[in-house]
Structures are given as C-alpha cells and as structure tokens.
Amino acid sequence: MTAERTTGRLLVSTPRLDDGIFHRSVVLILQHDDGGAQGVVLNKPLGADVDAVLPGWGEHITSPQTLFQGGPVQLDSALGLVTVSGLDEVPPGGQLLFGSVAIIDLDTPPLLVMPEVSGLRIFAGYAGWEAGQLEGELRRGSWFVVDSRAEDLLTDEPERLWERVLRRQRDELAFVAYFPSDPELN
C-alpha cells in the first residue's frame, strides 16, 4: 500500500487491536507521505462539552455535539474538520485536504466558517505514525484499508461506524463486522 493511496482513506482496526483507543476504531488518514502519517479516529466521542474547551464552537458541531478523541497524540490540542461543497467553498481559515474534507483554523471566528461548510467535527489529539511505522502495521495485519465516504466523518452514530464500514465491503471483510468485541464470547 503506497502512502498516496492511504491519504483520504480509512484504517479500520482488525480484531488484533484489542485494547486502548484503537480497539474497533476507524481512522481517517489526513496525510500520509514518506515522513509518516496523521489521521483522526472518527468513532471515539468523549462526551465533553466543546464550548468548555473552545468557546463559541459548541453550537456549530454536527451531532453528536461533543468533542471526539482523535488519537493518542497531543490530546491537549484541537483539530477541526469540516465538509465543503467544492474548492470555491473552502471557508476562511480553511485548507482543503482531499475530496470534500477541509481542516480549519479554530482561531477563525465560527460565524465566518460555518456559512461555508456542511458539517463540523472537533477532535482532541490525533493519530500519528513515524516514517515507515504505518506501513509496518499494515504488513502485520493490524489495519484494513478501505475507501472512505463523505458521511463517515460526520456520522451521527459513531459507536456503530466500525461495523457499518466493514459491512459495506464487498468481500469477506464484511464478515469481520460480526466478530464479537470479546473474542472469548465467540
């Protein structure tokens, strides 16, 4: 799997990743090149009030209106991702990453950003891999790499995203969605 082919795609944890934030996680890869990779975990809501961390943003968050744990790296930082209709619609303080996904500068006033976007999610931290680290995890079978869909970023049922992404695959990968969370229940 080349770095260019994972940017904008999803990493879906295999049953081998059975603890911590990556257990049954779905990671959207934001950037992957020879220097490493960065992404955000899409299905780990924290239940934290966004306005407590970033005043003024909470009312603009796509449901569920909570902060998400984007990964184990830099949990004291926040990352805002939005969906846009097209290149001409990137909001002030925004930068298109791929497809309809853009990153926004959370220092930009929300009232300037929100008229230009379809949805917003804010993540505490991110998932990061050093050069070659993600490729090694892929070779070991820790992740499935699948295509992303626009609705994955802003799902209103993040707790079901792992299963839904796997079930929509057109091969034996769809059966992994039915693995029990605890292998001893198998």
N, CA and C of each residue as an Amber inpcrd file, in Angstrom:
protein
   558
   0.8580000  -1.1760000   0.0000000   0.0000000   0.0000000   0.0000000
   0.8970000   1.2290000   0.0000000   0.7620000   2.0760000  -1.0030000
   1.5860000   3.2710000  -1.0610000   0.9800000   4.3820000  -0.2300000
   1.8450000   5.3070000   0.1810000   1.4000000   6.4190000   1.0150000
   0.3060000   7.2230000   0.3230000   0.4460000   7.4660000  -0.9740000
  -0.5430000   8.2640000  -1.6830000  -1.9160000   7.6020000  -1.6650000
  -1.9160000   6.2800000  -1.6280000  -3.1850000   5.5680000  -1.6760000
  -3.8790000   5.5020000  -0.3170000  -3.2290000   5.8680000   0.7730000
  -3.9080000   5.8290000   2.0650000  -4.4360000   7.1960000   2.4740000
  -3.9020000   8.2800000   1.9470000  -4.4400000   9.6050000   2.2620000
  -5.8920000   9.6700000   1.7970000  -6.7740000  10.0830000   2.7050000
  -8.1870000  10.1730000   2.3810000  -8.9460000   8.8700000   2.5350000
  -8.2570000   7.8090000   2.9030000  -8.9050000   6.5120000   3.0910000
  -9.0770000   6.2280000   4.5800000  -9.7300000   5.1400000   4.8820000
  -9.9610000   4.7450000   6.2640000  -9.0690000   3.5860000   6.6500000
  -8.5590000   3.6410000   7.8630000  -7.9510000   2.4870000   8.5010000
  -9.0010000   1.9410000   9.4540000  -9.3330000   0.6810000   9.3130000
 -10.2880000   0.0340000  10.2000000  -9.5090000  -1.0050000  10.9850000
  -9.5330000  -0.8860000  12.3050000  -8.7330000  -1.8000000  13.1190000
  -9.2320000  -3.2260000  12.9790000  -8.2760000  -4.1390000  12.9280000
  -8.6100000  -5.5500000  12.8860000  -8.8580000  -6.0150000  14.3200000
  -9.4360000  -7.1800000  14.4970000  -9.6340000  -7.6860000  15.8580000
  -8.3310000  -7.8440000  16.6440000  -7.1760000  -7.8350000  15.9650000
  -5.8790000  -7.9200000  16.6700000  -5.6430000  -6.7150000  17.5730000
  -6.1500000  -5.5500000  17.1740000  -6.0040000  -4.3510000  18.0050000
  -7.1420000  -4.3700000  19.0200000  -6.8890000  -4.9580000  20.1640000
  -7.9830000  -5.2260000  21.0830000  -7.9830000  -4.4070000  22.3630000
  -7.1890000  -3.3380000  22.4120000  -7.2570000  -2.5050000  23.6130000
  -6.9500000  -1.0530000  23.2630000  -7.2770000  -0.1760000  24.1830000
  -6.9810000   1.2410000  24.0070000  -7.8530000   1.9170000  22.9610000
  -7.4330000   3.0840000  22.5620000  -8.2270000   3.8890000  21.6370000
  -8.4020000   3.2330000  20.2790000  -7.4880000   2.3610000  19.8870000
  -7.5930000   1.7640000  18.5580000  -8.4660000   0.5080000  18.5080000
  -8.9900000   0.0670000  19.6570000  -9.9070000  -1.0750000  19.6550000
 -11.1680000  -0.6920000  18.8880000 -11.4640000  -1.4440000  17.8280000
 -12.6330000  -1.2040000  16.9700000 -12.7120000   0.2470000  16.5060000
 -11.5710000   0.7790000  16.1230000 -11.5400000   2.1650000  15.6790000
 -11.5560000   2.2750000  14.1580000 -11.9990000   3.4480000  13.7090000
 -11.9920000   3.8200000  12.3030000 -11.2270000   5.1330000  12.2260000
 -10.1060000   5.1240000  11.4930000  -9.2260000   6.2880000  11.4140000
  -9.2670000   6.8440000   9.9950000  -9.5600000   8.1260000   9.8740000
  -9.4940000   8.8110000   8.5870000  -8.0720000   9.3370000   8.4200000
  -7.3760000   8.8850000   7.3840000  -5.9940000   9.3260000   7.1510000
  -6.0250000  10.6860000   6.4590000  -5.5030000  11.6910000   7.1540000
  -5.4980000  13.0570000   6.6420000  -4.2890000  13.3330000   5.7530000
  -3.1910000  12.6740000   6.0620000  -1.9580000  12.9070000   5.3100000
  -1.0440000  11.7170000   5.5250000  -0.4360000  11.2410000   4.4350000
   0.4910000  10.1100000   4.5160000   1.5290000  10.3020000   3.4210000
   2.7780000  10.4350000   3.8420000   3.8690000  10.5770000   2.8750000
   5.0980000   9.8570000   3.4230000   6.2410000  10.0840000   2.8100000
   7.4590000   9.3950000   3.2390000   7.8670000   9.7330000   4.6690000
   7.4000000  10.8520000   5.2010000   7.7420000  11.2650000   6.5550000
   6.8620000  10.6660000   7.6310000   5.7670000  10.0200000   7.2510000
   4.8540000   9.4310000   8.2260000   3.4140000   9.6740000   7.8430000
   2.5340000   9.4950000   8.8080000   1.1030000   9.6350000   8.5490000
   0.4160000  10.2650000   9.7550000  -0.6770000  10.9680000   9.4660000
  -1.5300000  11.5310000  10.5010000  -2.9730000  11.2810000  10.1230000
  -3.7860000  11.0560000  11.1510000  -5.2090000  10.8480000  10.9350000
  -5.9720000  11.1230000  12.2090000  -7.2690000  10.9380000  12.1430000
  -8.1130000  11.1070000  13.3240000  -9.0370000   9.9020000  13.4560000
  -9.2400000   9.4770000  14.6940000 -10.1750000   8.4000000  14.9950000
 -11.5770000   9.0020000  14.9320000 -12.4220000   8.4380000  14.1050000
 -13.7540000   9.0020000  13.8630000 -14.8290000   8.5280000  14.8290000
 -14.5680000   7.4700000  15.5670000 -15.6600000   6.8600000  16.3290000
 -15.4160000   6.7850000  17.8330000 -14.7320000   7.7730000  18.3800000
 -14.4910000   7.7810000  19.8330000 -14.9330000   9.1080000  20.4550000
 -16.2560000   9.3140000  20.6030000 -16.7280000  10.5370000  21.2500000
 -16.3200000  10.5530000  22.7190000 -15.9600000  11.7350000  23.1910000
 -15.5230000  11.8700000  24.5800000 -16.6590000  12.2620000  25.5260000
 -17.7410000  12.7900000  24.9740000 -18.8210000  13.2670000  25.8320000
 -18.4830000  14.5810000  26.5030000 -17.4420000  15.2600000  26.0250000
 -17.0110000  16.5320000  26.6070000 -17.6570000  17.6980000  25.8740000
 -17.9820000  18.7230000  26.6260000 -18.5870000  19.9210000  26.0740000
 -17.5450000  20.7180000  25.2810000 -17.8030000  20.9180000  24.0110000
 -16.8670000  21.6340000  23.1470000 -16.6710000  23.0690000  23.6250000
 -17.7430000  23.7350000  24.0530000 -17.6300000  25.1300000  24.4910000
 -16.7320000  25.2940000  25.7180000 -16.5830000  24.2420000  26.5110000
 -15.6890000  24.3130000  27.6670000 -14.2410000  24.4380000  27.2200000
 -13.9350000  23.9150000  26.0420000 -12.5820000  23.9280000  25.5080000
 -12.4060000  25.0350000  24.4690000 -13.4110000  25.1890000  23.6150000
 -13.3860000  26.1630000  22.5210000 -14.6860000  26.9670000  22.5240000
 -14.7500000  28.0160000  23.3420000 -15.9840000  28.7980000  23.4390000
 -16.4610000  29.2890000  22.0640000 -17.7680000  29.1440000  21.8470000
 -18.3870000  29.6100000  20.6150000 -18.5330000  28.5570000  19.5380000
 -17.8540000  27.4250000  19.6780000 -17.9080000  26.3950000  18.6430000
 -18.9730000  25.3360000  18.9050000 -19.3560000  25.1230000  20.1490000
 -20.2480000  24.0260000  20.5190000 -21.5530000  23.9790000  19.7600000
 -22.1860000  25.1100000  19.5400000 -23.4820000  25.1250000  18.8580000
 -23.3800000  24.7840000  17.3720000 -22.1790000  24.7640000  16.8260000
 -21.9780000  24.5140000  15.3970000 -21.5610000  23.0780000  15.0810000
 -21.3230000  22.2910000  16.1010000 -20.8470000  20.9200000  15.9270000
 -21.9620000  20.0420000  15.3770000 -21.6050000  19.1810000  14.4510000
 -22.5510000  18.2030000  13.9190000 -22.8240000  17.1530000  14.9990000
 -24.0620000  16.7060000  15.1000000 -24.4630000  15.7250000  16.1030000
 -23.6890000  14.4130000  15.9320000 -23.2650000  13.8120000  17.0250000
 -23.4450000  14.1980000  18.4120000 -22.5420000  15.3820000  18.7750000
 -23.1080000  16.3000000  19.4930000 -22.4150000  17.5480000  19.8010000
 -21.4720000  17.3660000  20.9830000 -20.3320000  16.7770000  20.6800000
 -19.3230000  16.5060000  21.6900000 -17.9430000  16.5560000  21.0480000
 -16.9550000  16.6510000  21.8580000 -15.5660000  16.5570000  21.4210000
 -15.2490000  15.0840000  21.1930000 -14.4450000  14.7860000  20.1640000
 -14.0310000  13.4160000  19.8630000 -12.5510000  13.2550000  20.1660000
 -12.1490000  12.0710000  20.6070000 -10.7230000  11.8050000  20.7820000
 -10.1740000  11.3700000  19.4360000  -9.3620000  12.2250000  18.8380000
  -8.8150000  11.9590000  17.5180000  -7.6800000  10.9570000  17.5150000
  -7.1000000  10.7220000  18.6670000  -5.9920000   9.7860000  18.7750000
  -5.2120000  10.0360000  20.0390000  -4.1350000   9.2900000  20.2190000
  -3.3680000   9.4020000  21.4590000  -2.3170000  10.5080000  21.4620000
  -2.1110000  11.2020000  20.3440000  -1.0460000  12.2030000  20.2290000
  -1.6060000  13.6040000  20.4830000  -0.9320000  14.3710000  21.2990000
  -1.2620000  15.7680000  21.6030000  -2.7290000  15.9660000  21.9830000
  -3.1470000  15.2900000  23.0200000  -4.5290000  15.3950000  23.4740000
  -4.8920000  16.7870000  23.9720000  -3.9070000  17.6210000  24.1880000
  -4.1740000  18.9880000  24.6360000  -4.3640000  19.9510000  23.4690000
  -4.4010000  19.4350000  22.2450000  -4.6370000  20.2780000  21.0720000
  -5.9510000  19.8770000  20.4190000  -6.5390000  20.7960000  19.6700000
  -7.8090000  20.5240000  18.9890000  -7.6380000  20.6860000  17.4890000
  -8.3550000  19.8540000  16.7540000  -8.3030000  19.8350000  15.2990000
  -9.7380000  19.8900000  14.7920000 -10.0400000  20.8490000  13.9280000
 -11.3830000  20.9760000  13.3750000 -11.4170000  20.5210000  11.9300000
 -12.3240000  19.6150000  11.6210000 -12.5100000  19.1500000  10.2460000
 -13.9280000  19.4750000   9.8090000 -14.0450000  19.9260000   8.5700000
 -15.3350000  20.2860000   8.0020000 -15.5040000  19.6180000   6.6470000
 -16.7350000  19.5590000   6.1910000 -17.0010000  19.1400000   4.8240000
 -17.4720000  20.3570000   4.0470000 -17.0070000  20.4590000   2.8160000
 -17.3430000  21.5900000   1.9450000 -17.9250000  21.0530000   0.6420000
 -18.6360000  21.9220000  -0.0580000 -19.2650000  21.5090000  -1.3160000
 -18.2880000  21.4740000  -2.4770000 -17.2870000  22.3440000  -2.4690000
 -16.3380000  22.3830000  -3.5680000 -15.1460000  23.2560000  -3.2450000
 -14.1840000  23.3100000  -4.1790000 -12.9680000  24.0930000  -3.9600000
 -13.2610000  25.5540000  -3.6950000 -14.2880000  26.0880000  -4.3340000
 -14.6290000  27.5000000  -4.1580000 -15.3090000  27.7710000  -2.8310000
 -15.6440000  26.7310000  -2.0890000 -16.4200000  26.8770000  -0.8640000
 -15.5930000  26.6830000   0.4080000 -14.2590000  26.6240000   0.2940000
 -13.4240000  26.4510000   1.4830000 -13.5430000  27.7210000   2.3250000
 -13.8710000  27.5710000   3.6130000 -14.1240000  28.7390000   4.4510000
 -12.8410000  29.4970000   4.7900000 -12.9980000  30.7390000   5.2500000
 -11.8270000  31.4670000   5.7520000 -11.1560000  30.6410000   6.8520000
  -9.8440000  30.5890000   6.8340000  -9.1090000  29.8080000   7.8170000
  -9.1030000  28.3210000   7.5160000  -9.5870000  27.9350000   6.3420000
  -9.6570000  26.5240000   5.9820000  -8.6750000  26.1570000   4.8890000
  -8.3470000  24.8660000   4.8410000  -7.4820000  24.3380000   3.7880000
  -8.0280000  22.9780000   3.3810000  -8.3020000  22.8210000   2.0880000
  -8.8160000  21.5600000   1.5820000  -7.7330000  20.4870000   1.7120000
  -8.0940000  19.3340000   2.2540000  -7.1560000  18.2260000   2.3990000
  -7.3010000  17.2320000   1.2510000  -8.5360000  16.7990000   0.9910000
  -8.8460000  15.8620000  -0.0820000 -10.3620000  15.8020000  -0.1940000
 -10.8540000  15.4370000  -1.3650000 -12.2990000  15.3220000  -1.5540000
 -13.0310000  16.5360000  -1.0360000 -13.9920000  16.3230000  -0.1610000
 -14.7570000  17.4300000   0.4190000 -14.3290000  17.7490000   1.8470000
 -13.2040000  17.1910000   2.3020000 -12.7320000  17.3800000   3.6850000
 -11.6990000  18.4890000   3.7480000 -11.9410000  19.4300000   4.6570000
 -11.0030000  20.5290000   4.8790000 -10.7150000  20.6420000   6.3670000
  -9.5300000  21.1250000   6.6720000  -9.1510000  21.4130000   8.0540000
  -9.3420000  22.9100000   8.2540000  -9.7650000  23.2900000   9.4550000
  -9.9610000  24.7150000   9.7170000  -9.1310000  25.1610000  10.9040000
  -8.7490000  26.4080000  10.8590000  -8.0570000  27.0550000  11.9630000
  -9.1190000  27.4400000  12.9890000  -9.0760000  26.8420000  14.1560000
 -10.0970000  27.0770000  15.1720000  -9.9660000  28.4370000  15.8430000
  -8.9620000  29.2260000  15.4430000  -8.8750000  30.6190000  15.8890000
  -9.7250000  31.5330000  15.0080000 -10.1950000  31.0280000  13.8740000
 -11.0880000  31.7780000  12.9980000 -12.4680000  31.8270000  13.6530000
 -13.1280000  32.9670000  13.6730000 -14.4580000  33.0330000  14.2940000
 -15.4440000  32.0690000  13.6200000 -16.1990000  31.3190000  14.4150000
 -17.1440000  30.3520000  13.8520000 -18.1220000  30.9670000  12.8560000
 -18.5320000  32.2020000  13.0750000 -19.5060000  32.8220000  12.1770000
 -18.9450000  33.0610000  10.7800000 -17.6190000  33.0850000  10.6310000
 -17.0110000  33.1900000   9.3070000 -16.8950000  31.8210000   8.6360000
 -16.7420000  30.7970000   9.4400000 -16.5260000  29.4460000   8.9270000
 -17.8330000  28.7570000   8.5520000 -18.8090000  28.7970000   9.4260000
 -19.9870000  27.9420000   9.3150000 -20.8620000  28.1710000   8.0830000
 -21.0070000  29.3790000   7.5670000 -21.8410000  29.5190000   6.3540000
 -21.2810000  28.7770000   5.1350000 -20.0140000  28.4230000   5.1640000
 -19.3630000  27.7960000   4.0070000 -19.2450000  26.2790000   4.1120000
 -19.7040000  25.6790000   5.1980000 -19.4740000  24.2530000   5.4020000
 -20.7790000  23.4890000   5.5990000 -20.6910000  22.1900000   5.3580000
 -21.8500000  21.3100000   5.5340000 -21.8870000  20.6770000   6.9180000
 -20.7410000  20.5480000   7.5550000 -20.6840000  19.9370000   8.8640000
 -19.3250000  20.1460000   9.4920000 -19.2690000  20.0190000  10.8180000
 -18.0460000  20.2640000  11.5730000 -17.8970000  19.2260000  12.6680000
 -16.6800000  18.7350000  12.8290000 -16.3410000  17.8550000  13.9450000
 -15.0260000  18.3490000  14.5130000 -14.9050000  18.3550000  15.8470000
 -13.6710000  18.7870000  16.5080000 -13.0950000  17.6070000  17.2990000
 -11.7910000  17.4150000  17.1080000 -11.0790000  16.2990000  17.7110000
 -10.0190000  16.8010000  18.6790000  -9.9010000  16.1360000  19.8190000
  -8.7970000  16.3590000  20.7470000  -7.7210000  15.3590000  20.3750000
  -6.5820000  15.8580000  19.9450000  -5.4860000  14.9890000  19.5680000
  -5.6630000  14.3740000  18.2000000  -4.7080000  13.5420000  17.8370000
  -4.7230000  12.8740000  16.5430000  -3.9330000  11.5750000  16.6370000
  -4.0290000  10.7830000  15.6020000  -3.2440000   9.5440000  15.4960000
  -2.0700000   9.8500000  14.5790000  -0.8740000   9.4720000  14.9840000
   0.3050000   9.7660000  14.1780000   1.2530000   8.5810000  14.1080000
   1.9000000   8.4570000  12.9750000   2.8630000   7.3870000  12.7410000
   4.1300000   7.9880000  12.1640000   5.2800000   7.5590000  12.6460000
   6.5620000   7.9880000  12.0900000   6.7760000   7.3160000  10.7420000
   7.7900000   7.7560000  10.0210000   8.1100000   7.1870000   8.7080000
   8.2310000   5.6650000   8.8050000   7.4900000   4.9640000   7.9790000
   7.5470000   3.5070000   7.9200000   6.7220000   2.7800000   8.9680000
   6.2960000   3.4580000  10.0170000   5.5650000   2.7980000  11.1070000
   4.2020000   2.2700000  10.6490000   3.4220000   3.0890000   9.9510000
   2.1170000   2.6380000   9.4870000   2.2660000   1.5020000   8.4810000
   3.2350000   1.6050000   7.5950000   3.4600000   0.5400000   6.6190000
   3.7390000  -0.7880000   7.3230000   4.5120000  -0.7300000   8.4230000
   4.7800000  -1.9420000   9.2120000   3.5120000  -2.5020000   9.8360000
   2.6600000  -1.6370000  10.3680000   1.4040000  -2.0900000  10.9610000
   0.4890000  -2.7010000   9.9030000   0.5180000  -2.1470000   8.6900000
  -0.2820000  -2.7070000   7.6050000   0.2270000  -4.0940000   7.2170000
   1.5540000  -4.2580000   7.1510000   2.1340000  -5.5670000   6.8190000
   1.8040000  -6.6100000   7.8830000   1.7460000  -6.1900000   9.1550000
   1.4380000  -7.1170000  10.2500000  -0.0540000  -7.4480000  10.3280000
  -0.8690000  -6.7650000   9.5540000  -2.3030000  -7.0500000   9.5600000
  -3.0720000  -6.3760000  10.6720000  -2.5780000  -5.2470000  11.1700000
  -3.2760000  -4.5280000  12.2360000  -4.4570000  -3.7110000  11.7290000
  -4.4380000  -3.3640000  10.4490000  -5.4560000  -2.4800000   9.8640000
  -5.9570000  -3.0150000   8.5390000  -7.2300000  -2.7660000   8.2830000
  -7.7930000  -2.9060000   6.9420000  -7.8140000  -1.5030000   6.3550000
  -7.4810000  -1.3570000   5.0910000  -7.5450000  -0.0590000   4.4200000
  -8.7130000  -0.1110000   3.4450000  -9.6730000   0.7870000   3.6340000
 -10.8760000   0.8110000   2.7970000 -11.1670000   2.2510000   2.3780000
 -12.0030000   2.3860000   1.3720000 -12.3820000   3.7140000   0.9060000
 -13.2680000   4.3950000   1.9370000 -13.1120000   5.7110000   2.0190000
 -13.9590000   6.4990000   2.9100000 -15.1510000   7.0330000   2.1230000
 -16.1640000   7.4130000   2.8510000 -17.3310000   8.0780000   2.2880000
 -17.5130000   9.3920000   3.0260000 -18.1510000  10.3330000   2.3850000
 -18.3560000  11.6500000   2.9880000 -19.0440000  11.5590000   4.3410000
 -19.9940000  10.6430000   4.4840000 -20.7550000  10.5570000   5.7330000
 -19.9640000   9.9410000   6.8900000 -18.8300000   9.3310000   6.6270000
 -18.0440000   8.7170000   7.7040000 -17.5470000   9.7560000   8.7080000
 -17.0700000  10.8780000   8.2270000 -16.5300000  11.9220000   9.1060000
 -17.5910000  12.4470000  10.0620000 -18.8040000  12.6130000   9.5830000
 -19.8460000  13.2650000  10.3780000 -20.9660000  12.3180000  10.7980000
 -20.6620000  11.0420000  10.9360000 -21.6920000  10.0870000  11.3160000
 -22.3680000  10.4990000  12.6230000 -23.6850000  10.3160000  12.6750000
 -24.4010000  10.6290000  13.9110000 -24.4720000   9.4130000  14.8390000
 -23.9030000   8.2830000  14.3890000 -23.8160000   7.0800000  15.2150000
 -22.3780000   6.5740000  15.2350000 -21.4700000   7.3150000  15.8590000
 -20.0630000   6.9060000  15.8360000 -19.8120000   5.5450000  16.4570000
 -20.6100000   5.1500000  17.4280000 -20.4100000   3.8620000  18.0900000
 -20.6950000   2.6840000  17.1510000 -21.3550000   2.9120000  16.0250000
 -21.6630000   1.8510000  15.0620000 -20.8180000   1.9410000  13.7930000
 -19.9270000   2.9290000  13.7110000 -19.1680000   3.1660000  12.4830000
 -18.2810000   1.9930000  12.1050000 -17.5930000   1.3830000  13.0690000
 -16.6990000   0.2500000  12.7810000 -17.4710000  -0.8520000  12.0600000
 -18.6190000  -1.2280000  12.6040000 -19.4380000  -2.2730000  11.9910000
 -19.9610000  -1.8510000  10.6270000 -20.4670000  -0.6230000  10.5250000
 -21.0560000  -0.1630000   9.2550000 -20.0290000  -0.1110000   8.1350000
 -18.8190000   0.3770000   8.4340000 -17.7870000   0.4510000   7.4060000
 -17.4190000  -0.9510000   6.9320000 -17.2830000  -1.8850000   7.8480000
 -16.9470000  -3.2590000   7.4550000 -18.0890000  -3.9240000   6.6830000
 -19.3140000  -3.7430000   7.1240000 -20.4560000  -4.3820000   6.4530000
 -20.6380000  -3.9210000   5.0150000 -20.2270000  -2.7160000   4.6900000
 -20.4210000  -2.2250000   3.3200000 -19.3480000  -2.7250000   2.3450000
 -18.3570000  -3.4670000   2.8380000 -17.3290000  -4.0150000   1.9570000
 -17.9220000  -5.1610000   1.1490000 -17.4020000  -5.3680000  -0.0330000
 -17.9900000  -6.3500000  -0.9480000 -17.2440000  -7.6850000  -0.9590000
 -16.5150000  -7.9900000   0.0720000 -15.7750000  -9.2410000   0.1040000
 -15.8680000  -9.8410000   1.5040000 -14.9910000 -10.7920000   1.7960000
 -15.0290000 -11.4560000   3.1090000 -14.7970000 -10.4950000   4.2750000
 -14.2900000  -9.3350000   3.9920000 -14.0770000  -8.3290000   5.0270000
 -15.3880000  -7.9570000   5.7210000 -16.4990000  -8.0330000   5.0210000
 -17.7970000  -7.7150000   5.6120000 -18.1160000  -8.6160000   6.8030000
 -17.6170000  -9.8370000   6.7940000 -17.8990000 -10.7620000   7.8910000
 -17.1970000 -10.3750000   9.1880000 -16.1200000  -9.6230000   9.1000000
 -15.3900000  -9.2000000  10.3070000 -16.2870000  -8.3410000  11.1980000
 -17.2460000  -7.6500000  10.6170000 -18.1570000  -6.8030000  11.3900000
 -18.9290000  -7.6040000  12.4320000 -19.0390000  -8.9080000  12.2370000
 -19.8110000  -9.7480000  13.1450000 -18.9560000 -10.4050000  14.2240000
 -17.6470000 -10.1300000  14.2270000 -16.7870000 -10.6670000  15.2830000
 -17.2210000 -10.0560000  16.6150000 -17.2860000 -10.8480000  17.6630000
 -17.6360000 -10.2780000  18.9640000 -16.5220000  -9.3680000  19.4830000
 -16.8870000  -8.3740000  20.2380000 -15.9080000  -7.4530000  20.7940000
 -14.9400000  -8.1810000  21.7100000 -15.4590000  -9.1700000  22.4340000
 -14.6240000 -10.0100000  23.3030000 -14.4990000 -11.3780000  22.6180000
 -13.2900000 -11.7300000  22.1150000 -13.1140000 -13.0000000  21.3950000
 -13.5240000 -14.2290000  22.1970000 -13.5270000 -14.1510000  23.5270000
 -13.9260000 -15.3030000  24.3360000 -15.4200000 -15.5750000  24.2420000
 -16.1810000 -14.6120000  23.6890000 -17.6260000 -14.8000000  23.5070000
 -17.9140000 -15.5030000  22.1830000 -16.9010000 -15.7830000  21.4070000
 -17.0570000 -16.3870000  20.0900000 -17.5100000 -17.8340000  20.1740000
